[in-house]
CSV table of C-alpha atoms and ligand atoms in Angstrom, one decimal:
chain,number,residue,atom,x,y,z
A,198,MET,CA,101.2,136.7,124.9
A,199,VAL,CA,99.1,133.6,124.9
A,200,GLN,CA,96.9,132.7,127.9
A,201,VAL,CA,96.5,129.3,129.4
A,202,ARG,CA,92.9,129.5,128.3
A,203,SER,CA,93.9,129.5,124.6
A,204,LEU,CA,96.2,126.5,125.1
A,205,ALA,CA,93.3,124.6,126.8
A,206,ARG,CA,90.9,125.6,124.1
A,207,TYR,CA,93.3,124.5,121.4
A,208,LEU,CA,94.0,121.1,123.0
A,209,GLU,CA,90.3,120.6,123.6
A,210,ALA,CA,89.4,121.3,120.0
A,211,PHE,CA,91.6,118.2,119.2
A,212,ALA,CA,90.7,116.1,122.3
A,213,PRO,CA,87.3,117.4,123.6
A,214,LEU,CA,86.8,117.0,127.3
A,215,ALA,CA,83.4,115.6,126.5
A,216,TYR,CA,85.2,112.4,125.3
A,217,GLN,CA,87.0,111.7,128.5
A,218,GLU,CA,85.7,108.6,130.4
A,219,SER,CA,83.3,109.2,133.3
A,220,TYR,CA,86.0,108.4,136.0
A,221,ASP,CA,88.5,110.8,134.5
A,222,ASN,CA,89.6,114.3,135.5
A,223,ALA,CA,91.2,115.8,132.3
A,224,GLY,CA,91.5,119.5,131.7
A,225,LEU,CA,93.1,122.4,133.5
A,226,ILE,CA,93.8,121.0,137.0
A,227,VAL,CA,95.9,123.7,138.6
A,228,GLY,CA,96.3,127.3,137.5
A,229,ASP,CA,94.6,130.5,136.3
A,230,PRO,CA,93.2,130.3,132.8
A,231,ASP,CA,94.1,134.0,132.3
A,232,MET,CA,97.8,133.5,133.1
A,233,GLU,CA,100.2,134.3,130.3
A,234,ILE,CA,102.3,131.4,129.1
A,235,THR,CA,106.1,131.7,129.4
A,236,GLY,CA,106.8,128.1,128.2
A,237,VAL,CA,105.2,124.6,128.3
A,238,LEU,CA,106.8,121.5,129.6
A,239,VAL,CA,105.2,118.3,128.2
A,240,ALA,CA,105.4,115.1,130.5
A,241,LEU,CA,103.6,111.9,130.9
A,242,ASP,CA,103.0,112.5,134.6
A,243,ALA,CA,103.0,115.9,136.4
A,244,THR,CA,105.2,114.9,139.4
A,245,GLU,CA,107.1,117.1,141.8
A,246,THR,CA,110.3,116.5,139.9
A,247,VAL,CA,108.5,117.6,136.7
A,248,ILE,CA,107.3,120.8,138.4
A,249,ASP,CA,110.9,121.5,139.4
A,250,GLU,CA,112.0,120.8,135.8
A,251,ALA,CA,109.4,123.3,134.5
A,252,ILE,CA,110.5,126.0,136.9
A,253,ALA,CA,114.2,125.4,136.0
A,254,LYS,CA,113.4,125.7,132.3
A,255,GLY,CA,111.3,128.8,132.6
A,256,CYS,CA,108.0,127.0,131.8
A,257,ASN,CA,104.9,128.0,133.8
A,258,VAL,CA,102.6,125.3,132.3
A,259,VAL,CA,103.0,121.6,132.5
A,260,VAL,CA,100.9,119.6,130.1
A,261,ALA,CA,100.7,115.9,131.2
A,262,HIS,CA,98.8,112.9,130.0
A,263,HIS,CA,97.9,111.6,133.5
A,264,PRO,CA,95.8,114.0,135.8
A,265,ILE,CA,97.8,114.6,139.0
A,266,ILE,CA,94.4,115.0,140.8
A,267,PHE,CA,92.4,111.9,139.9
A,268,LYS,CA,90.3,110.9,142.8
A,269,GLY,CA,89.8,114.3,144.4
A,270,LEU,CA,91.6,115.9,147.4
A,271,LYS,CA,90.1,116.5,150.8
A,272,LYS,CA,93.1,118.0,152.5
A,273,LEU,CA,96.1,119.9,151.1
A,274,ASN,CA,98.9,119.5,153.7
A,275,GLY,CA,101.6,117.8,151.7
A,276,LYS,CA,101.3,114.3,153.2
A,277,ASN,CA,101.6,112.6,149.8
A,278,TYR,CA,103.2,113.2,146.4
A,279,VAL,CA,99.9,114.4,144.9
A,280,GLU,CA,99.4,117.1,147.5
A,281,ARG,CA,103.0,118.1,147.4
A,282,THR,CA,103.0,118.4,143.6
A,283,VAL,CA,99.8,120.6,143.7
A,284,ILE,CA,101.2,122.8,146.5
A,285,LYS,CA,104.5,123.2,144.6
A,286,ALA,CA,102.7,124.1,141.4
A,287,ILE,CA,100.5,126.7,143.1
A,288,ARG,CA,103.3,128.2,145.1
A,289,ASN,CA,105.3,128.7,141.9
A,290,ASP,CA,102.5,129.8,139.6
A,291,VAL,CA,102.8,126.7,137.5
A,292,ALA,CA,99.6,125.6,135.7
A,293,ILE,CA,99.0,121.8,135.3
A,294,TYR,CA,96.9,120.7,132.4
A,295,ALA,CA,96.0,117.0,131.7
A,296,ALA,CA,94.9,115.5,128.4
A,297,HIS,CA,94.0,112.0,129.4
A,298,THR,CA,91.3,109.6,128.3
A,299,ASN,CA,90.0,112.4,126.0
A,300,LEU,CA,93.3,112.1,124.2
A,301,ASP,CA,93.1,108.3,124.2
A,302,ASN,CA,89.6,108.4,122.6
A,303,VAL,CA,90.2,110.5,119.5
A,304,ALA,CA,91.5,109.6,116.1
A,305,GLY,CA,95.0,110.8,115.9
A,306,GLY,CA,95.4,110.5,119.7
A,307,VAL,CA,97.5,108.3,122.0
A,308,ASN,CA,96.6,105.0,120.3
A,309,PHE,CA,97.2,106.4,116.8
A,310,LYS,CA,100.7,107.5,118.0
A,311,ILE,CA,101.4,103.9,119.1
A,312,ALA,CA,100.1,102.6,115.8
A,313,GLU,CA,102.5,105.1,114.0
A,314,LYS,CA,105.4,103.9,116.1
A,315,LEU,CA,104.6,100.3,115.0
A,316,GLY,CA,104.2,101.3,111.4
A,317,LEU,CA,100.6,100.2,111.2
A,318,GLN,CA,98.5,101.0,108.1
A,319,HIS,CA,94.8,101.8,107.7
A,320,VAL,CA,94.6,102.7,111.3
A,321,ARG,CA,91.1,103.1,112.8
A,322,ILE,CA,89.4,103.3,116.2
A,323,LEU,CA,89.1,99.8,117.7
A,324,ALA,CA,85.9,100.4,119.7
A,325,PRO,CA,84.0,103.5,118.3
A,326,LYS,CA,81.8,105.2,120.8
A,327,THR,CA,78.0,105.4,120.3
A,328,GLN,CA,75.7,108.0,121.6
A,329,VAL,CA,78.1,110.9,121.0
A,330,LEU,CA,76.4,112.1,117.9
A,331,SER,CA,73.1,114.0,117.4
A,332,LYS,CA,70.9,114.9,114.4
A,333,LEU,CA,69.7,118.5,114.2
A,334,VAL,CA,66.8,119.4,112.1
A,335,VAL,CA,66.0,123.1,111.6
A,336,PHE,CA,63.2,124.8,109.6
A,337,VAL,CA,64.6,127.7,107.6
A,338,PRO,CA,62.9,130.3,105.4
A,339,ASP,CA,64.6,130.1,102.0
A,340,SER,CA,66.1,133.6,102.4
A,341,ASP,CA,68.0,132.5,105.5
A,342,LEU,CA,69.3,129.2,104.1
A,343,GLU,CA,72.8,130.2,103.3
A,344,ALA,CA,73.4,132.2,106.5
A,345,VAL,CA,72.0,129.4,108.7
A,346,LEU,CA,74.1,126.7,106.9
A,347,THR,CA,77.3,128.8,107.3
A,348,ALA,CA,76.6,129.3,111.0
A,349,ILE,CA,75.9,125.6,111.5
A,350,TYR,CA,79.2,124.6,109.8
A,351,ASP,CA,81.2,127.2,111.6
A,352,ALA,CA,79.9,125.9,114.9
A,353,GLY,CA,81.3,122.4,114.1
A,354,ALA,CA,78.2,120.6,112.7
A,355,GLY,CA,78.0,118.8,109.4
A,356,ARG,CA,81.2,116.7,109.5
A,357,ILE,CA,81.2,113.0,108.7
A,358,GLY,CA,84.7,111.3,108.7
A,359,THR,CA,86.8,113.2,106.2
A,360,TYR,CA,83.9,115.2,104.8
A,361,GLU,CA,82.6,118.6,106.0
A,362,HIS,CA,79.6,120.7,105.0
A,363,CYS,CA,77.4,117.6,105.0
A,364,SER,CA,73.7,118.4,105.1
A,365,PHE,CA,70.4,117.4,103.6
A,366,ARG,CA,67.5,119.8,102.7
A,367,VAL,CA,64.1,119.5,101.4
A,368,GLY,CA,61.7,122.3,100.6
A,369,GLY,CA,58.2,122.5,102.1
A,370,THR,CA,55.7,124.8,103.7
A,371,GLY,CA,56.0,126.2,107.3
A,372,THR,CA,52.9,127.5,109.1
A,373,PHE,CA,52.4,129.5,112.3
A,374,ARG,CA,50.2,132.2,113.9
A,375,PRO,CA,51.9,134.8,116.0
A,376,LEU,CA,50.2,135.4,119.4
A,377,ASP,CA,50.0,138.5,121.6
A,378,GLY,CA,53.5,139.3,122.8
A,379,ALA,CA,55.2,137.9,119.8
A,380,ASN,CA,57.5,140.1,117.6
A,381,PRO,CA,57.3,138.2,114.3
A,382,THR,CA,59.8,138.8,111.5
A,383,VAL,CA,57.2,137.5,109.1
A,384,GLY,CA,53.4,137.6,109.5
A,385,GLU,CA,51.1,139.5,111.8
A,386,ILE,CA,49.7,139.0,115.3
A,387,GLY,CA,46.6,136.8,115.2
A,388,LEU,CA,46.9,135.8,111.5
A,389,ASP,CA,47.8,132.4,110.1
A,390,GLU,CA,51.0,132.6,108.1
A,391,THR,CA,52.4,130.3,105.4
A,392,VAL,CA,56.1,130.5,104.4
A,393,ASP,CA,58.3,128.6,101.9
A,394,GLU,CA,60.9,126.9,104.1
A,395,HIS,CA,63.5,124.2,104.0
A,396,ARG,CA,63.9,121.4,106.4
A,397,LEU,CA,67.6,121.3,106.9
A,398,GLU,CA,69.3,118.3,108.5
A,399,VAL,CA,72.9,118.0,109.8
A,400,ILE,CA,74.8,115.6,112.1
A,401,LEU,CA,76.8,117.0,115.0
A,402,PRO,CA,78.9,115.9,118.0
A,403,ALA,CA,76.4,115.8,120.8
A,404,TYR,CA,78.6,117.9,123.0
A,405,LEU,CA,78.4,120.8,120.5
A,406,GLU,CA,74.6,121.0,120.7
A,407,ASN,CA,74.4,124.2,122.7
A,408,SER,CA,76.8,126.1,120.6
A,409,VAL,CA,75.2,124.9,117.3
A,410,VAL,CA,71.8,125.9,118.5
A,411,ALA,CA,73.1,129.3,119.7
A,412,ALA,CA,74.6,129.8,116.2
A,413,ILE,CA,71.3,129.0,114.6
A,414,GLN,CA,69.4,131.4,116.8
A,415,LYS,CA,71.9,134.1,115.8
A,416,ALA,CA,71.8,133.5,112.1
A,417,HIS,CA,68.1,132.7,111.7
A,418,SER,CA,65.8,135.7,111.1
A,419,TYR,CA,62.8,134.3,113.0
A,420,GLU,CA,62.2,135.4,116.6
A,421,VAL,CA,61.7,131.7,117.6
A,422,PRO,CA,63.4,129.3,115.1
A,423,ALA,CA,61.9,125.8,115.1
A,424,TYR,CA,64.4,123.0,115.5
A,425,ASP,CA,64.7,119.4,116.8
A,426,VAL,CA,67.7,117.6,118.2
A,427,TYR,CA,67.7,113.8,118.1
A,428,PRO,CA,70.2,111.6,119.9
A,429,LEU,CA,71.7,109.1,117.5
A,430,ASN,CA,73.0,105.5,118.2
A,431,ASN,CA,75.3,105.7,115.2
A,432,ALA,CA,78.9,104.9,116.2
A,433,ASN,CA,81.3,107.8,115.7
A,434,GLN,CA,84.2,106.2,113.9
A,435,GLU,CA,86.5,109.1,114.9
A,436,VAL,CA,85.9,108.7,118.7
A,437,GLY,CA,86.5,105.7,120.9
A,438,SER,CA,88.9,103.3,122.6
A,439,GLY,CA,92.0,101.6,121.2
A,440,ALA,CA,93.1,101.4,117.6
A,441,VAL,CA,93.7,98.7,115.1
A,442,GLY,CA,95.7,98.5,111.9
A,443,GLU,CA,97.9,96.2,109.8
A,444,LEU,CA,101.6,95.7,109.5
A,445,SER,CA,102.8,96.2,105.9
A,446,GLU,CA,104.2,92.6,106.0
A,447,ALA,CA,103.2,89.7,108.1
A,448,MET,CA,105.7,88.4,110.7
A,449,ASN,CA,106.2,85.3,112.8
A,450,LEU,CA,106.0,85.7,116.6
A,451,PRO,CA,109.7,85.9,117.4
A,452,ASP,CA,110.2,88.6,114.7
A,453,TRP,CA,107.2,90.5,115.9
A,454,LEU,CA,108.3,90.5,119.5
A,455,ALA,CA,111.8,91.7,118.5
A,456,TYR,CA,110.2,94.4,116.3
A,457,LEU,CA,107.8,95.5,119.1
A,458,LYS,CA,110.7,95.7,121.6
A,459,GLN,CA,112.7,97.8,119.3
A,460,GLN,CA,110.0,100.2,118.1
A,461,MET,CA,108.6,100.9,121.6
A,462,HIS,CA,112.0,100.9,123.4
A,463,LEU,CA,111.1,98.1,125.7
A,464,ASN,CA,112.9,96.2,128.4
A,465,VAL,CA,110.4,93.4,128.6
A,466,ILE,CA,107.3,92.1,127.0
A,467,ARG,CA,104.8,89.8,128.8
A,468,TYR,CA,102.9,87.8,126.2
A,469,THR,CA,100.6,84.8,125.7
A,470,PRO,CA,101.1,81.7,123.5
A,471,TRP,CA,100.3,81.8,119.8
A,472,ARG,CA,99.0,79.1,117.4
A,473,GLY,CA,101.6,80.0,114.9
A,474,THR,CA,99.8,81.7,112.1
A,475,PRO,CA,101.4,84.9,110.7
A,476,ILE,CA,100.9,88.2,112.6
A,477,ARG,CA,99.6,91.1,110.6
A,478,ARG,CA,96.7,92.8,112.2
A,479,ILE,CA,97.6,94.6,115.4
A,480,ALA,CA,95.2,96.1,118.0
A,481,VAL,CA,96.7,98.6,120.5
A,482,CYS,CA,95.6,100.4,123.6
A,483,GLY,CA,97.9,102.6,125.7
A,484,GLY,CA,97.7,102.0,129.4
A,485,VAL,CA,95.0,99.6,130.9
A,486,GLY,CA,93.5,97.8,127.9
A,487,SER,CA,92.0,94.5,129.1
A,488,PHE,CA,88.5,95.9,128.7
A,489,LEU,CA,89.1,95.9,124.9
A,490,LEU,CA,90.2,92.3,124.5
A,491,ASN,CA,87.0,91.1,122.9
A,492,ASP,CA,86.9,94.1,120.6
A,493,ALA,CA,90.4,93.2,119.5
A,494,VAL,CA,89.4,89.6,118.8
A,495,ARG,CA,86.3,90.7,117.0
A,496,ALA,CA,88.4,93.0,114.8
A,497,GLY,CA,90.4,90.0,113.8
A,498,ALA,CA,93.6,91.2,115.4
A,499,ASP,CA,96.4,88.7,115.7
A,500,VAL,CA,98.0,90.7,118.6
A,501,PHE,CA,96.8,93.1,121.2
A,502,VAL,CA,99.5,95.5,122.5
A,503,THR,CA,98.5,97.1,125.8
A,504,ALA,CA,99.5,97.2,129.5
A,505,ASP,CA,98.6,96.5,133.1
A,506,TYR,CA,97.4,92.9,132.4
A,507,LYS,CA,96.8,90.8,135.6
A,508,TYR,CA,97.7,87.1,135.7
A,509,HIS,CA,94.2,85.8,135.4
A,510,GLU,CA,93.3,88.1,132.6
A,511,PHE,CA,96.1,86.7,130.5
A,512,PHE,CA,94.1,83.4,130.3
A,513,ASP,CA,91.3,85.3,128.4
A,514,ALA,CA,93.5,85.3,125.3
A,515,ASP,CA,92.6,81.6,125.1
A,516,GLY,CA,94.6,81.1,121.9
A,517,ARG,CA,92.5,83.6,120.0
A,518,ILE,CA,95.0,86.4,120.1
A,519,VAL,CA,98.5,87.2,121.5
A,520,ILE,CA,98.3,89.7,124.4
A,521,CYS,CA,101.5,91.7,124.6
A,522,ASP,CA,101.8,93.6,127.8
A,523,ILE,CA,104.5,96.2,127.3
A,524,GLY,CA,104.1,98.2,130.5
A,525,HIS,CA,101.9,101.3,131.2
A,526,TYR,CA,104.7,103.9,130.9
A,527,GLU,CA,106.2,102.3,127.8
A,528,SER,CA,102.9,102.1,126.1
A,529,GLU,CA,102.1,105.8,126.6
A,530,VAL,CA,105.5,107.5,126.7
A,531,PHE,CA,105.2,108.7,123.0
A,532,THR,CA,102.1,110.6,124.0
A,533,LYS,CA,104.6,113.4,125.0
A,534,GLU,CA,105.7,113.6,121.3
A,535,LEU,CA,102.1,113.7,120.2
A,536,ILE,CA,101.3,116.7,122.5
A,537,ILE,CA,104.5,118.5,121.4
A,538,GLN,CA,103.6,118.0,117.8
A,539,GLN,CA,100.1,119.3,118.4
A,540,LEU,CA,101.2,122.4,120.3
A,541,SER,CA,104.1,123.2,118.0
A,542,LYS,CA,101.8,123.3,115.0
A,543,HIS,CA,99.8,126.1,116.4
A,544,PHE,CA,101.9,128.1,119.0
A,545,ARG,CA,105.0,130.0,118.1
A,546,THR,CA,105.4,132.6,120.8
A,547,PHE,CA,106.6,130.3,123.6
A,548,ALA,CA,108.8,127.2,123.9
A,549,VAL,CA,107.2,123.8,124.0
A,550,ILE,CA,109.7,121.4,125.7
A,551,LEU,CA,109.8,117.7,126.1
A,552,SER,CA,110.3,116.8,129.7
A,553,ASP,CA,113.4,114.6,130.2
A,554,THR,CA,112.3,113.4,133.6
A,555,VAL,CA,111.6,109.6,133.6
A,556,THR,CA,108.4,109.5,135.6
A,557,ASN,CA,108.0,105.7,135.3
A,558,PRO,CA,107.6,104.4,138.9
A,559,VAL,CA,108.4,100.9,137.7
A,560,GLN,CA,112.0,99.7,137.4
A,561,TYR,CA,113.3,96.5,135.8
A,562,PHE,CA,116.1,94.3,137.3
A,563,THR,CA,117.3,92.2,134.4
B,140,ZN,ZN1,98.0,105.9,131.4
C-alpha cells in the first residue's frame, strides 16, 4: 500500500513546495501522511461536493490545484464552505493535497499544459525566477572525489537545464592542523598537514542545500569537510511564472480567437484591440496573470492568454499586445489532466480518477 506521504513526496519532486509563492498554502492541507491510499480524486478545487464525490468513488485522497485553506482558519464550526469542506474531509478520513503556485512555477506545470493545449512550440518559462539557485564549492581529497561527486548528484545537485552531472574541478593543495579534540582522518593532532585535494563546484537548487550538504558529510572521509555555499542571482530557466511559445503558423485575430475558444473549450473571451499584424508568439498564465503583462510584452508576445483581468488593467495592453481573458477556471481546468498524467506515470496500485464535478463558481448567461 502507498502512503499519502509518498504521494506528497512524488508530487513535490516535480513541483517543489519551495517554489510556491509566499502567499500560498500548497502541500498536504488535511490528513495523515501515514494513511494508506485507497484512491485519488483529482479536482481543480476541493469543495464539499468534491469530497462527497471522493467518498462515493472510494478515494481517500483529493489532489486539487487550489488550496481549500488559503488564508488560515481561526474557528472550525462549519459557518462557511471552507470550514464545512475541511470538517467533512476530516470526519471521513479524506486527505486533501494542493499543488498550487508550485505547480504553476515549474517547467512542465500548469502553464506548459495550457501551451500544449494551444499547440505552442519552443515553450519556455515567461518570467524565470532568480535567487533560487546556489553554488556549492567543496574541497575533496583525491581519494574521495568519486564518492563525493556521486553523493552530490544523487542529492539533486549538478543539473543545468537538460544536462545532469554538471561540475567543475581543479586540483590544488589543502592545508590544516588538527587541534586537541579533533579526530582527523588524515594528519596528527598539533601538526601541520598538506593534502592533494580538488576544489569541486556544482550548482544546485537553493532549497536542496541542506540535503546536499548532508550527503557530502556522509560521503566525505574528513571529520569536518570544508565547503562554501554561495547564493546566485542567475535565473533558473526551469522555474518561474507564465510560459511563452509560438504557434506553428501565424494567424489573424479572428482566426486566433476562434482557435483559442475551441482549444480551451471557452464560452467567452474578453480581449483588447489589436493593430492587425499576424499573431504567432503567445504568452500564457493560468489564473491571475496581470502581473506578467510587461514580461509578455518584453518577450515579444502578440497575445497574452490569462484570466481575472479588471477593467482598468485591460488599458495596460495599450496596443502592444492582445490580452485574452479566458476565465480563471477555464485557464486552469486542464491542470487536472496534468496531475493525473503525473500520478499515473508513477503509481499503479490505486486508481487516480478525474473529478467530474464542475467547481467553477462562475456561470455564463449567453
Ligand atoms: Zn487558480
